[in-house]
mmCIF file of C-alpha atoms in Angstrom:
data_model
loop_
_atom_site.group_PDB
_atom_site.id
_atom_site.type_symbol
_atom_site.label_atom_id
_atom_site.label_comp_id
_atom_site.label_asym_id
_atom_site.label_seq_id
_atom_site.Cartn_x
_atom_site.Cartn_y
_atom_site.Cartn_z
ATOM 1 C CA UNK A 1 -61.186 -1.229 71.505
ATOM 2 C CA UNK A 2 -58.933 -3.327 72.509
ATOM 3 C CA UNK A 3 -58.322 -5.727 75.640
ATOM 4 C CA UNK A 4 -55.349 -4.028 77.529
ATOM 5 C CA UNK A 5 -57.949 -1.030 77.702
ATOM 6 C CA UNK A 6 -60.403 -3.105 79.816
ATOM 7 C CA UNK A 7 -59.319 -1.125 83.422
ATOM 8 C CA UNK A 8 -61.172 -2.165 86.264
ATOM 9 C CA UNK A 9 -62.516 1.416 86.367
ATOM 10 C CA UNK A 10 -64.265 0.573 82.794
ATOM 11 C CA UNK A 11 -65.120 -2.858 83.484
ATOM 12 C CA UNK A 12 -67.124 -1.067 86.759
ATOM 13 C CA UNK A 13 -68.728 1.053 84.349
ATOM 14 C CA UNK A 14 -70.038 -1.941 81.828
ATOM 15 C CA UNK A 15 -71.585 -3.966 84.788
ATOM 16 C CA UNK A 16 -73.217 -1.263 85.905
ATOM 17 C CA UNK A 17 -77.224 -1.537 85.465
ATOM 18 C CA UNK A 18 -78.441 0.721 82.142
ATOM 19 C CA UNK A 19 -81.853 0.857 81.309
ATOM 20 C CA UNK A 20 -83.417 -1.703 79.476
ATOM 21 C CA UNK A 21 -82.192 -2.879 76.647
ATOM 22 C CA UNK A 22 -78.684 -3.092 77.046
ATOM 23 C CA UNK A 23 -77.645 -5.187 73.718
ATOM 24 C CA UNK A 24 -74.514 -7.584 73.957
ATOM 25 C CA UNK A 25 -73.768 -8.805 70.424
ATOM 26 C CA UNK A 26 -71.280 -11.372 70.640
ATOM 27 C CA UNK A 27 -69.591 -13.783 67.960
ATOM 28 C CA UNK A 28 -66.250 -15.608 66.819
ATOM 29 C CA UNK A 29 -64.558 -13.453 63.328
ATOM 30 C CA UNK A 30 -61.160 -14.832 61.357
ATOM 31 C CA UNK A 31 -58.051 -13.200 61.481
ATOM 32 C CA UNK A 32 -57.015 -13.657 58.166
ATOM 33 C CA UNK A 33 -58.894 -14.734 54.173
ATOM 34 C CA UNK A 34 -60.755 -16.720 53.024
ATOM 35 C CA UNK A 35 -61.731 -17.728 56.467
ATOM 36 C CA UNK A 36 -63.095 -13.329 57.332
ATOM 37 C CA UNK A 37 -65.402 -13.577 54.401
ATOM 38 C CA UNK A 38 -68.194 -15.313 56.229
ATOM 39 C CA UNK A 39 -67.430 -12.483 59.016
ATOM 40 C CA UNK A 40 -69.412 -9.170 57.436
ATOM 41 C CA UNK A 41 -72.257 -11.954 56.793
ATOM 42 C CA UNK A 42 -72.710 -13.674 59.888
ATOM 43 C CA UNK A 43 -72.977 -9.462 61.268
ATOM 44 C CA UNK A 44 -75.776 -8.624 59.299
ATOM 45 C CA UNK A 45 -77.330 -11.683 60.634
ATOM 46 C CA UNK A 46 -76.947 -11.269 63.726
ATOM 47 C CA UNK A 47 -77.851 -7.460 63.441
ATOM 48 C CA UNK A 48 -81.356 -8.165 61.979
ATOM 49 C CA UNK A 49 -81.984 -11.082 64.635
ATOM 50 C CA UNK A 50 -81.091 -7.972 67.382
ATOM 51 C CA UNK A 51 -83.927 -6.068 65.333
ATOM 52 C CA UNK A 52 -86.445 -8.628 65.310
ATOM 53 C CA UNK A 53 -86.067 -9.460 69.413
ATOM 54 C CA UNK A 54 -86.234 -5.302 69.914
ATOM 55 C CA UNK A 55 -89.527 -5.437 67.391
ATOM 56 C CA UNK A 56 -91.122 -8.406 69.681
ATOM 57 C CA UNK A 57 -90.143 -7.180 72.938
ATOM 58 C CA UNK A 58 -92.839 -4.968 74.518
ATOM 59 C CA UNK A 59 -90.511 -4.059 76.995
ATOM 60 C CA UNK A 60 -89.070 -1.641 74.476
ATOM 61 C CA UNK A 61 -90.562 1.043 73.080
ATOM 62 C CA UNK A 62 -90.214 2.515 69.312
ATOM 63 C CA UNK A 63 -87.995 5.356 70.433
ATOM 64 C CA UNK A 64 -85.943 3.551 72.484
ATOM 65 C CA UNK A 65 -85.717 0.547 69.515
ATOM 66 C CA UNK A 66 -84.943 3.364 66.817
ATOM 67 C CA UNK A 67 -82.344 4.737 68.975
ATOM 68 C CA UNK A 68 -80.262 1.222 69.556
ATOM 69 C CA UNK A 69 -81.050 0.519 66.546
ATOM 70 C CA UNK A 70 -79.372 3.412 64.842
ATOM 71 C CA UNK A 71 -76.348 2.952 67.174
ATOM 72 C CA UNK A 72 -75.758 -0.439 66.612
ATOM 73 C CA UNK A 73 -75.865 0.876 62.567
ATOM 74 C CA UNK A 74 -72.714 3.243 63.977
ATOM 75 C CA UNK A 75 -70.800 0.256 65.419
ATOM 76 C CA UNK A 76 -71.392 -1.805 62.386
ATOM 77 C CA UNK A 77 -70.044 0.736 59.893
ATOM 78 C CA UNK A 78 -67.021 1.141 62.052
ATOM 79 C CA UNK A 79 -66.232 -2.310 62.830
ATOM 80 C CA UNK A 80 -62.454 -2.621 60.380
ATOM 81 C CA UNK A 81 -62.469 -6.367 59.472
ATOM 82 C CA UNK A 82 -58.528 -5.540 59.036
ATOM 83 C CA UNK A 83 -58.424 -5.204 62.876
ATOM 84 C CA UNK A 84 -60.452 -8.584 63.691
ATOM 85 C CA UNK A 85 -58.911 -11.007 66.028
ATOM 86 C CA UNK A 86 -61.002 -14.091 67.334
ATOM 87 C CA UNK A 87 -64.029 -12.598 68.061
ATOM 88 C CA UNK A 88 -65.844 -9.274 67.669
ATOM 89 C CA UNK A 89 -68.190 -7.819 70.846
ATOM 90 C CA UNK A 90 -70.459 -4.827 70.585
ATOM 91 C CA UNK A 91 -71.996 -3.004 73.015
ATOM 92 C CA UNK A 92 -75.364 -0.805 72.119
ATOM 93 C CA UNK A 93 -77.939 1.009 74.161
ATOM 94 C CA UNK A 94 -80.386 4.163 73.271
ATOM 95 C CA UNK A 95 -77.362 6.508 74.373
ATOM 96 C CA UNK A 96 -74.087 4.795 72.956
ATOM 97 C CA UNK A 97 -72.160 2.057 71.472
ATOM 98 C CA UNK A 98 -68.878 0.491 71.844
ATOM 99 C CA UNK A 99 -66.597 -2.336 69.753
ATOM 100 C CA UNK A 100 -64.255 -4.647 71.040
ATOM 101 C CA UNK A 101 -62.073 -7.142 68.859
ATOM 102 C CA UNK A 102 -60.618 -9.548 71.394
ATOM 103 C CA UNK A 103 -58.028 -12.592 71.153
ATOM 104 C CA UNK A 104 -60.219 -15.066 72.270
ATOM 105 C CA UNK A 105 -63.052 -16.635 70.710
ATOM 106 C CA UNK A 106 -66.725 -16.170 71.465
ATOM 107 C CA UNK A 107 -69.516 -18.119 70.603
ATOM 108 C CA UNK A 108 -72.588 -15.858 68.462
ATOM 109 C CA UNK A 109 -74.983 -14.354 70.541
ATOM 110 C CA UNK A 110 -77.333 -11.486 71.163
ATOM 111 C CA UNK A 111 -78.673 -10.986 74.401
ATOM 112 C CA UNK A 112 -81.197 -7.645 75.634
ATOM 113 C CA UNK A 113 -80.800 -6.829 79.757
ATOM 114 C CA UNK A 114 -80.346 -4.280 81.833
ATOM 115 C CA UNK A 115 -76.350 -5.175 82.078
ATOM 116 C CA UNK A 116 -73.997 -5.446 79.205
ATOM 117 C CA UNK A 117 -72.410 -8.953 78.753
ATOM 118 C CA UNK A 118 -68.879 -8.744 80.247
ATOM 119 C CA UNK A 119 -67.329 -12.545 80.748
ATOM 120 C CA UNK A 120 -66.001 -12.732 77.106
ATOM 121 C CA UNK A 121 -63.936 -9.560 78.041
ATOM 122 C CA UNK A 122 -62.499 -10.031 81.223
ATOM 123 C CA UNK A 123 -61.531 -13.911 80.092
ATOM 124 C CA UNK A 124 -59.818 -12.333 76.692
ATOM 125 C CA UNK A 125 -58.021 -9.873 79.175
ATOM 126 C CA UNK A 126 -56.606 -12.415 81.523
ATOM 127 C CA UNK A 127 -55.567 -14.697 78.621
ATOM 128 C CA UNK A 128 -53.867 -11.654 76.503
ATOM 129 C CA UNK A 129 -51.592 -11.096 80.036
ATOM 130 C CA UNK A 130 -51.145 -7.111 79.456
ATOM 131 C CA UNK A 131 -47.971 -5.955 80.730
ATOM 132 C CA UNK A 132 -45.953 -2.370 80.955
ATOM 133 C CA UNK A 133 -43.224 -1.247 79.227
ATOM 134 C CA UNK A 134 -40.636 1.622 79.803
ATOM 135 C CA UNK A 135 -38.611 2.843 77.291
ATOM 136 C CA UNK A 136 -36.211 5.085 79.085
ATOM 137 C CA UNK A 137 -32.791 7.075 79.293
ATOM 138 C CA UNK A 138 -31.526 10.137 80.590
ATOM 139 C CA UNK A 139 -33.695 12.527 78.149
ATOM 140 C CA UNK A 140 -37.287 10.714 78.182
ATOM 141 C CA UNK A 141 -39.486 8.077 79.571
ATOM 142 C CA UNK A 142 -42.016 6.743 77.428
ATOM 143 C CA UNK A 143 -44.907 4.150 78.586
ATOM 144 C CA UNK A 144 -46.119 1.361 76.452
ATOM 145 C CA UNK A 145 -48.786 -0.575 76.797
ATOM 146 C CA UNK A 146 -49.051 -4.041 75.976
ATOM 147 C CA UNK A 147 -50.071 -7.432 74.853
ATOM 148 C CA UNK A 148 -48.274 -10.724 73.247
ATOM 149 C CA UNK A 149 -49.808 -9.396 70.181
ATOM 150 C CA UNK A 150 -49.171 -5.738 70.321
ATOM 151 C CA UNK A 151 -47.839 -2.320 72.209
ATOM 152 C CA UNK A 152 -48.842 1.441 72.034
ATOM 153 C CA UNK A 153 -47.742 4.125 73.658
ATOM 154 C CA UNK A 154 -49.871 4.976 76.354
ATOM 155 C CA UNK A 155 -50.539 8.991 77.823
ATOM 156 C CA UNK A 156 -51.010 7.853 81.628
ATOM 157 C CA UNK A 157 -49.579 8.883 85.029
ATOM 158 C CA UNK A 158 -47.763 11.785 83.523
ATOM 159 C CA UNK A 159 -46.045 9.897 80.804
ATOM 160 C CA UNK A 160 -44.302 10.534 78.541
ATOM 161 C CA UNK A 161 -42.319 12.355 80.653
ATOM 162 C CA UNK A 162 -38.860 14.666 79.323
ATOM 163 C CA UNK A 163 -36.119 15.942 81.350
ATOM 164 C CA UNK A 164 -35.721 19.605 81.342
ATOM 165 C CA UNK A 165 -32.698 21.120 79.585
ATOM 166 C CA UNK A 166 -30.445 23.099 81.244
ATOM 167 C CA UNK A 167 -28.547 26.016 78.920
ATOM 168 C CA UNK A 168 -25.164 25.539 78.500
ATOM 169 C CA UNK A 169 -22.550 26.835 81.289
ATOM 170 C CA UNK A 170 -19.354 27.561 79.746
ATOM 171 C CA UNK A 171 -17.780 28.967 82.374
ATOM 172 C CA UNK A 172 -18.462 25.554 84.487
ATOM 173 C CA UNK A 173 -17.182 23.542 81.824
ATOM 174 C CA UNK A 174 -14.155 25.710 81.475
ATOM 175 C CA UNK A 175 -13.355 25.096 85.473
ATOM 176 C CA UNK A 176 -14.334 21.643 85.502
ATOM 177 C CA UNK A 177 -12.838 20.804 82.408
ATOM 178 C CA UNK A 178 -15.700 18.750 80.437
ATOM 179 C CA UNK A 179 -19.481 18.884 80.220
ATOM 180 C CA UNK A 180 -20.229 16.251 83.566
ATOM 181 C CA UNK A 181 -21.074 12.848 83.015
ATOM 182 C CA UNK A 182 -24.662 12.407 82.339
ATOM 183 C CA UNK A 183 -24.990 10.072 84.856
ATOM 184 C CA UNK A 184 -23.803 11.727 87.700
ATOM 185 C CA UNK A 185 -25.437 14.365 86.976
ATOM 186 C CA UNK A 186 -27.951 15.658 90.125
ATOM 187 C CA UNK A 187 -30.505 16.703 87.235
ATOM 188 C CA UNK A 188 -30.755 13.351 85.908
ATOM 189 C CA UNK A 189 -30.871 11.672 89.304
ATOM 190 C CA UNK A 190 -34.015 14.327 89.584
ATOM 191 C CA UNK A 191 -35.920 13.407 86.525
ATOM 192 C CA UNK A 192 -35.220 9.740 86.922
ATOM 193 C CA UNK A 193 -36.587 10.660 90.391
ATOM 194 C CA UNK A 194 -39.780 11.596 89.050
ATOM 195 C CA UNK A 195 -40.411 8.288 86.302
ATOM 196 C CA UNK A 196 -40.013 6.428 89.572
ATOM 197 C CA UNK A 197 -42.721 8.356 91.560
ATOM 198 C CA UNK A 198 -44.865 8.385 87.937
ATOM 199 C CA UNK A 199 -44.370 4.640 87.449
ATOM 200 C CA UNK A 200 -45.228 3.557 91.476
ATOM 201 C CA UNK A 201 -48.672 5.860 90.815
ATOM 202 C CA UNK A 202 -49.494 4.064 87.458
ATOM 203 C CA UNK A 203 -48.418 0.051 89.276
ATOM 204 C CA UNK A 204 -50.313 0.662 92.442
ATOM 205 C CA UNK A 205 -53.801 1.804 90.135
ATOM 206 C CA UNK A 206 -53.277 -0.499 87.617
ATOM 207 C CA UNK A 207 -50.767 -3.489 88.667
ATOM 208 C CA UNK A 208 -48.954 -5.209 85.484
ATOM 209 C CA UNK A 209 -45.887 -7.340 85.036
ATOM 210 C CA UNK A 210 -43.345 -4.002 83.960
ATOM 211 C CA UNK A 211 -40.623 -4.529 81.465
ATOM 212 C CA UNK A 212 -37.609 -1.825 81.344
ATOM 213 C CA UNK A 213 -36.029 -1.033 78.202
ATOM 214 C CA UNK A 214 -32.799 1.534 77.932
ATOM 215 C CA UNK A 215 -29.263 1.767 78.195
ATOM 216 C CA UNK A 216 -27.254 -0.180 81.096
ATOM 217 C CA UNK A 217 -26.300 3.140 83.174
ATOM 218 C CA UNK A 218 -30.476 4.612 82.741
ATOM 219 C CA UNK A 219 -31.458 1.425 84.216
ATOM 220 C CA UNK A 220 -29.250 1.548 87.163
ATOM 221 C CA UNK A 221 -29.738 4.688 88.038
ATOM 222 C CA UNK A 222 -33.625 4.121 87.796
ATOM 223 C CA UNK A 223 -32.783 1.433 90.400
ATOM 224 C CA UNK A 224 -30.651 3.383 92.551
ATOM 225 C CA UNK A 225 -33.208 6.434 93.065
ATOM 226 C CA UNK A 226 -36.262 4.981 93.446
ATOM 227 C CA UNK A 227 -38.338 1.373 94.303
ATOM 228 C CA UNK A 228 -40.818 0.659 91.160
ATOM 229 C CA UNK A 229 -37.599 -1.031 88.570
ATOM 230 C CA UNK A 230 -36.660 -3.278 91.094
ATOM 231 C CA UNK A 231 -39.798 -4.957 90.675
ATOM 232 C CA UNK A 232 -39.207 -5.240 86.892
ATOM 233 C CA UNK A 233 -40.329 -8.837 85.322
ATOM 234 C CA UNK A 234 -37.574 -8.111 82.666
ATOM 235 C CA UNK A 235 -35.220 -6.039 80.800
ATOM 236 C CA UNK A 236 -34.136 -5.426 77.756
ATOM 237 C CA UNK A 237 -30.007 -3.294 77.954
ATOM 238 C CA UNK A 238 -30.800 -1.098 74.838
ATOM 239 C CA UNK A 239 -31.157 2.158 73.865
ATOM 240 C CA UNK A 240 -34.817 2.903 72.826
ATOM 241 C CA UNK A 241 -34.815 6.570 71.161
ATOM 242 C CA UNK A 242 -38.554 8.557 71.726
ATOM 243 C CA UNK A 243 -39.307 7.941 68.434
ATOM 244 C CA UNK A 244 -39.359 3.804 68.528
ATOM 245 C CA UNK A 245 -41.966 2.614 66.389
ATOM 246 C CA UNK A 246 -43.884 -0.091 68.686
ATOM 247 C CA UNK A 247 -43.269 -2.641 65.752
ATOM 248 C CA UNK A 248 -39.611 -2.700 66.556
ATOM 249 C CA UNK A 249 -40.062 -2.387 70.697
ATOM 250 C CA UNK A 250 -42.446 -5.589 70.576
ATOM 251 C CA UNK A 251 -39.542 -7.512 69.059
ATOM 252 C CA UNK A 252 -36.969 -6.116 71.201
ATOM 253 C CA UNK A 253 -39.259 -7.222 74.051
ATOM 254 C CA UNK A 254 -39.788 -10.466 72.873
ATOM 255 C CA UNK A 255 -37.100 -12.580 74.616
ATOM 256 C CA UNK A 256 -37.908 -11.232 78.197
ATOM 257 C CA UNK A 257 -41.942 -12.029 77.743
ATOM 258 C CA UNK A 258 -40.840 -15.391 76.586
ATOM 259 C CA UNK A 259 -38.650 -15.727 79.742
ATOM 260 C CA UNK A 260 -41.306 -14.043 81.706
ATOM 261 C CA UNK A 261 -43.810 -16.727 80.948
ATOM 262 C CA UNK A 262 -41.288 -19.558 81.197
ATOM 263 C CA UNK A 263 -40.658 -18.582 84.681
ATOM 264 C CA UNK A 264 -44.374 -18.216 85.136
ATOM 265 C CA UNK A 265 -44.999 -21.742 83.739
ATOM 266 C CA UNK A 266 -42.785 -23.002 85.875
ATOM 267 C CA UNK A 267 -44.008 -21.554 89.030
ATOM 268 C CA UNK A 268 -47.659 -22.366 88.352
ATOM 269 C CA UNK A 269 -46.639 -25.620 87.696
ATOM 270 C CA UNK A 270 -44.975 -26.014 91.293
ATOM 271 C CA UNK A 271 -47.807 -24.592 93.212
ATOM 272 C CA UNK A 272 -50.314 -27.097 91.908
ATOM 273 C CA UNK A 273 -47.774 -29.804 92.404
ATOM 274 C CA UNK A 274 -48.192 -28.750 96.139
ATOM 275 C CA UNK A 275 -51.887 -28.319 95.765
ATOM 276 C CA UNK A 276 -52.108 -32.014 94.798
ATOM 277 C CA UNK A 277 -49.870 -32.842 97.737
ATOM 278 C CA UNK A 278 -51.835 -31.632 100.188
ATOM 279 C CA UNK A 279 -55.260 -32.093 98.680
ATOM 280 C CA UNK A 280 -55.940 -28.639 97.552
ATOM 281 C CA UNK A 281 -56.058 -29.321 94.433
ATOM 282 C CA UNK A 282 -59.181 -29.544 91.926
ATOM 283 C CA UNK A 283 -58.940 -30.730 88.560
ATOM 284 C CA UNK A 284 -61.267 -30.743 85.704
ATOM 285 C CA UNK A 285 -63.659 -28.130 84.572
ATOM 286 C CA UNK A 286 -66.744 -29.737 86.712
ATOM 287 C CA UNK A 287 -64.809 -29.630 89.790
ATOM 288 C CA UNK A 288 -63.102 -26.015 89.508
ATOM 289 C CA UNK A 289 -66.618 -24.620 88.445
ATOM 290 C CA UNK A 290 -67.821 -26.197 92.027
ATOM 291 C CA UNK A 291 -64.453 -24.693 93.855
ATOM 292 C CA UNK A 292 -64.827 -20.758 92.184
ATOM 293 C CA UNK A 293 -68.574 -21.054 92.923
ATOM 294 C CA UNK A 294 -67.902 -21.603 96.404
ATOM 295 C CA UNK A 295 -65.498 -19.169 96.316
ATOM 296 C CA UNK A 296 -62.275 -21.721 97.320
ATOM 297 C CA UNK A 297 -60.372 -21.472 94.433
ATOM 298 C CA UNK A 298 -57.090 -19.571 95.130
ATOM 299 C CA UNK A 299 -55.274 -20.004 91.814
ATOM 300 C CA UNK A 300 -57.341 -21.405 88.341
ATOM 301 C CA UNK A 301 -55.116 -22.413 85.334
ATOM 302 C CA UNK A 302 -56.131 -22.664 82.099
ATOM 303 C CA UNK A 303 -55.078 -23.918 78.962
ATOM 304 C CA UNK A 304 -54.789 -21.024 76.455
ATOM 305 C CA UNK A 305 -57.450 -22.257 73.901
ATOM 306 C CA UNK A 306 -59.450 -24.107 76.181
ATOM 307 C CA UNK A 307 -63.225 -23.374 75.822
ATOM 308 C CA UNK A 308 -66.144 -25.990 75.476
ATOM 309 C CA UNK A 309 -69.775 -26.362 75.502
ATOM 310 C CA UNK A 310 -71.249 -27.692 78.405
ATOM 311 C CA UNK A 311 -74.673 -28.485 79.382
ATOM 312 C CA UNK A 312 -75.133 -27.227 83.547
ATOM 313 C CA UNK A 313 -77.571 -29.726 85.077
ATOM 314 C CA UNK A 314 -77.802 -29.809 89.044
ATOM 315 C CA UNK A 315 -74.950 -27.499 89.298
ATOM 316 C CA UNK A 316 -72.979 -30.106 87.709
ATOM 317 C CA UNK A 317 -71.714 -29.721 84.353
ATOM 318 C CA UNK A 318 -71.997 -31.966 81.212
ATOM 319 C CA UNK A 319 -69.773 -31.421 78.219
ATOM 320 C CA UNK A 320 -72.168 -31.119 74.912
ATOM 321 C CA UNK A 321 -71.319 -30.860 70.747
ATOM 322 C CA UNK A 322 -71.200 -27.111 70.344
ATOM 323 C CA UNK A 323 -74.857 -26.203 69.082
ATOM 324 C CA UNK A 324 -76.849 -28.416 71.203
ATOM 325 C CA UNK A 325 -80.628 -27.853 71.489
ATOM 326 C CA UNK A 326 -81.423 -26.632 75.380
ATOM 327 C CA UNK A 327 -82.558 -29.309 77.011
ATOM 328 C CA UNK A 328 -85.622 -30.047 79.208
ATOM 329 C CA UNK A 329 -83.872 -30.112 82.369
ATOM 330 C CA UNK A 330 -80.260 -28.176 81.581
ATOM 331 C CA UNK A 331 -78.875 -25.035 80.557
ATOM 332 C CA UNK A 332 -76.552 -24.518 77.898
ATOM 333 C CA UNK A 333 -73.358 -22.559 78.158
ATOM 334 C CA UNK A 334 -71.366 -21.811 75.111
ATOM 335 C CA UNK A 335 -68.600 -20.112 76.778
ATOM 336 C CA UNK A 336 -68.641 -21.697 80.337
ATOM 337 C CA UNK A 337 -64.972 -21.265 80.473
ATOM 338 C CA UNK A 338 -65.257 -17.379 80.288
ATOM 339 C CA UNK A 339 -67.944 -17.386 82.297
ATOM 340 C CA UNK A 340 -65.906 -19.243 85.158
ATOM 341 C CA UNK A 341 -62.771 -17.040 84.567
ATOM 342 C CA UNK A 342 -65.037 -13.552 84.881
ATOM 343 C CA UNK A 343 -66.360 -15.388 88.775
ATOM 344 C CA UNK A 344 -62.727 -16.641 89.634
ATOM 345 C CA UNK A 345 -61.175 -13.154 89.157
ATOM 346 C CA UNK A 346 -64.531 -12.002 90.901
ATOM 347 C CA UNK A 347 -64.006 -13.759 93.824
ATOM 348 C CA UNK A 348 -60.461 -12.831 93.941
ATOM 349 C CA UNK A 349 -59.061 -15.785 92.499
ATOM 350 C CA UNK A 350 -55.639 -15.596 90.318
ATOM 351 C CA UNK A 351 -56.452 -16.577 87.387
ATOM 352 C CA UNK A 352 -53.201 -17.640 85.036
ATOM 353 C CA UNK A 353 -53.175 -19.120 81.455
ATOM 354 C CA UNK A 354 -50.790 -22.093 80.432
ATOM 355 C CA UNK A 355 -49.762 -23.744 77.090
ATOM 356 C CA UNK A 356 -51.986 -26.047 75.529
ATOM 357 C CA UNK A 357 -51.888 -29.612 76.610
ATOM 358 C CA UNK A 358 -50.029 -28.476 79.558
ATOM 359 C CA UNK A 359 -53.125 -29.668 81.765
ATOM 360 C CA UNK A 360 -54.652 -32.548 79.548
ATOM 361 C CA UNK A 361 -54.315 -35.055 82.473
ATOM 362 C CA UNK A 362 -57.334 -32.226 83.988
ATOM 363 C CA UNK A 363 -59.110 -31.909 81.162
ATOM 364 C CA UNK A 364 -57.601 -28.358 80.507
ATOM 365 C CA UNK A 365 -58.025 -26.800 83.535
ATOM 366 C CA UNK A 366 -57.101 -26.947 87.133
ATOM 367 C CA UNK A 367 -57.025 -25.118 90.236
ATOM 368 C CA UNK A 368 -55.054 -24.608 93.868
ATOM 369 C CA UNK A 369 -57.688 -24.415 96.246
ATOM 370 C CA UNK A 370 -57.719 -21.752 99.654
ATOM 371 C CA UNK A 371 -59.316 -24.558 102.064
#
């Protein structure tokens, strides 16, 4: 699966406890060759390493092992190194299984609780941004979702949606003279009507930045009978027919989610410059970690590709070469980053993701603080 189908109902669902063993199998993959050969490799490996810990736990018995093992076979056989992205996650207990390819990288690991592992998700999530798209006109409505990588259509809130047709009156068109103008038409006021009350229903479950796509006069008359356009983080003034292949829709979007995250940029930018003006402001990965622990971070930002190794000694944390031995006295965290994105957006932090070497003066990442 992908990340824009992480809801918030599904992410309840993964944290919620399963008997043990819940297996989290978790490592970086390549996008492209030669670079994906060492992928199907380092997946057998770390298959028969999840064998071996189910054969030494005693925890587990040799139904239950048998049965995640013979899922995590499943997931294996479906995993399409075509589809691979920065990192692959699977998910495997006695009863199912479940594959995500995500955008961001994650370091290998296999891991048996009573919880499936969810940080590397929820951080790939946030950094992918998903937004909403509407491709609409007088005839049809059709919701897309998507990421800076992607779109597909999306079945959801009563989308796609179709006007009804009326028969043909040709006794009104022979007193009026002409077949009305579409767009003054009461019937197309009334399905546009409805894609409003649809699309408020789909923002206020799932909340997304929402990009509009269709002709000048759909749009306007989207914003003149209803509330959910106005609130549109950009548009794009062209016709987009039902059948648009989501190829061609991604680069007709393309200018207003560049403009989008200018403006973003730019705004995140001026909210830390206040921060640091009236010392709210935390910068560095050591001191955000201490603000989103004590729940005071308000706003985190994050270079895109940060992520680092960091030894955690004393609740303070020491960056370490990636594959450092645990030491006597500190833990090791591969993906601390993730792991301090999934607690920010816990906590209700806003969590936003900014070019690289945007924040090098903070070591990557920085944060406007509540109190």
């Amino acid at each position: 699966m992908d990340t824009d189908a992480l809801t918030t109902g599904l992410l309840q669902d993964l944290r919620a406890t399963r008997p043990y063993p819940a297996l989290s199998l978790t490592m970086p993959t390549h996008r492209r060759a030669p670079e994906n050969a060492q992928d199907a490799v380092r997946l057998r490996n770390l298959v028969a390493e999840a064998s071996n810990r189910l054969e030494a736990d005693p925890d587990v018995s040799r139904e239950v092992r048998a049965a995640i093992k013979e899922q995590l076979d499943r997931a294996v056989a479906e995993v399409d190194p075509r589809r691979a992205l920065e990192s692959l996650v699977v998910l495997a207990t006695a009863d199912e299984y479940q594959i995500w390819q995500l955008p961001r990288t994650a370091p290998e690991r296999v891991i048996l609780s009573d919880t499936y592992l969810t940080r590397n998700l929820v951080a790939a999530k946030a950094q992918a941004t998903p937004f909403w798209a509407l491709t609409v006109s007088a005839e049809h409505a059709t919701l897309w979702s998507g990421t800076t990588d992607a779109v597909h259509q999306e079945e959801r809130s009563g989308f796609p949606l179709k006007a009804p047709h009326e028969a043909p009156n040709p006794q009104r068109e022979e007193r009026i003279g002409d077949t009305p103008s579409t767009f003054s038409n009461e019937d197309t006021r009334q399905f546009l009507r409805t894609v409003d009350e649809q699309l408020r229903t789909l923002l206020a479950a799932d909340p997304r930045p929402l990009y509009l796509v269709g002709l000048a006069p759909a749009l306007a008359m989207l914003d003149e009978v209803g509330e959910a356009s106005k609130s549109a983080a950009g548009r794009v003034t062209k016709g987009a027919p039902a059948d648009t292949a989501p190829a061609e829709l991604l680069k007709e979007l393309r200018p207003a989610l560049d403009s989008h995250r200018k403006r973003t940029a730019e705004e995140i930018e001026g909210r830390l410059d206040v921060a640091r003006g009236s010392r709210s402001f935390a910068g560095g990965l050591d001191e955000v970690w201490a603000a989103v622990r004590e729940g005071r971070a308000g706003l985190v930002a994050v270079e895109e590709h940060f992520q680092t190794t960091v030894e955690v000694t004393d609740e303070h944390l020491e960056p370490v070469a990636p594959g450092a031995v645990q030491g006597a006295t500190g833990d090791i965290r591969e993906d601390i980053v993730d792991e301090l994105i999934e607690a920010a957006l816990n906590s209700g932090s806003e969590v936003v993701f900014l070019a690289d070497d945007s924040l090098s003066e903070h070591g990557g990442i920085a944060a406007a603080l509540r109190y």
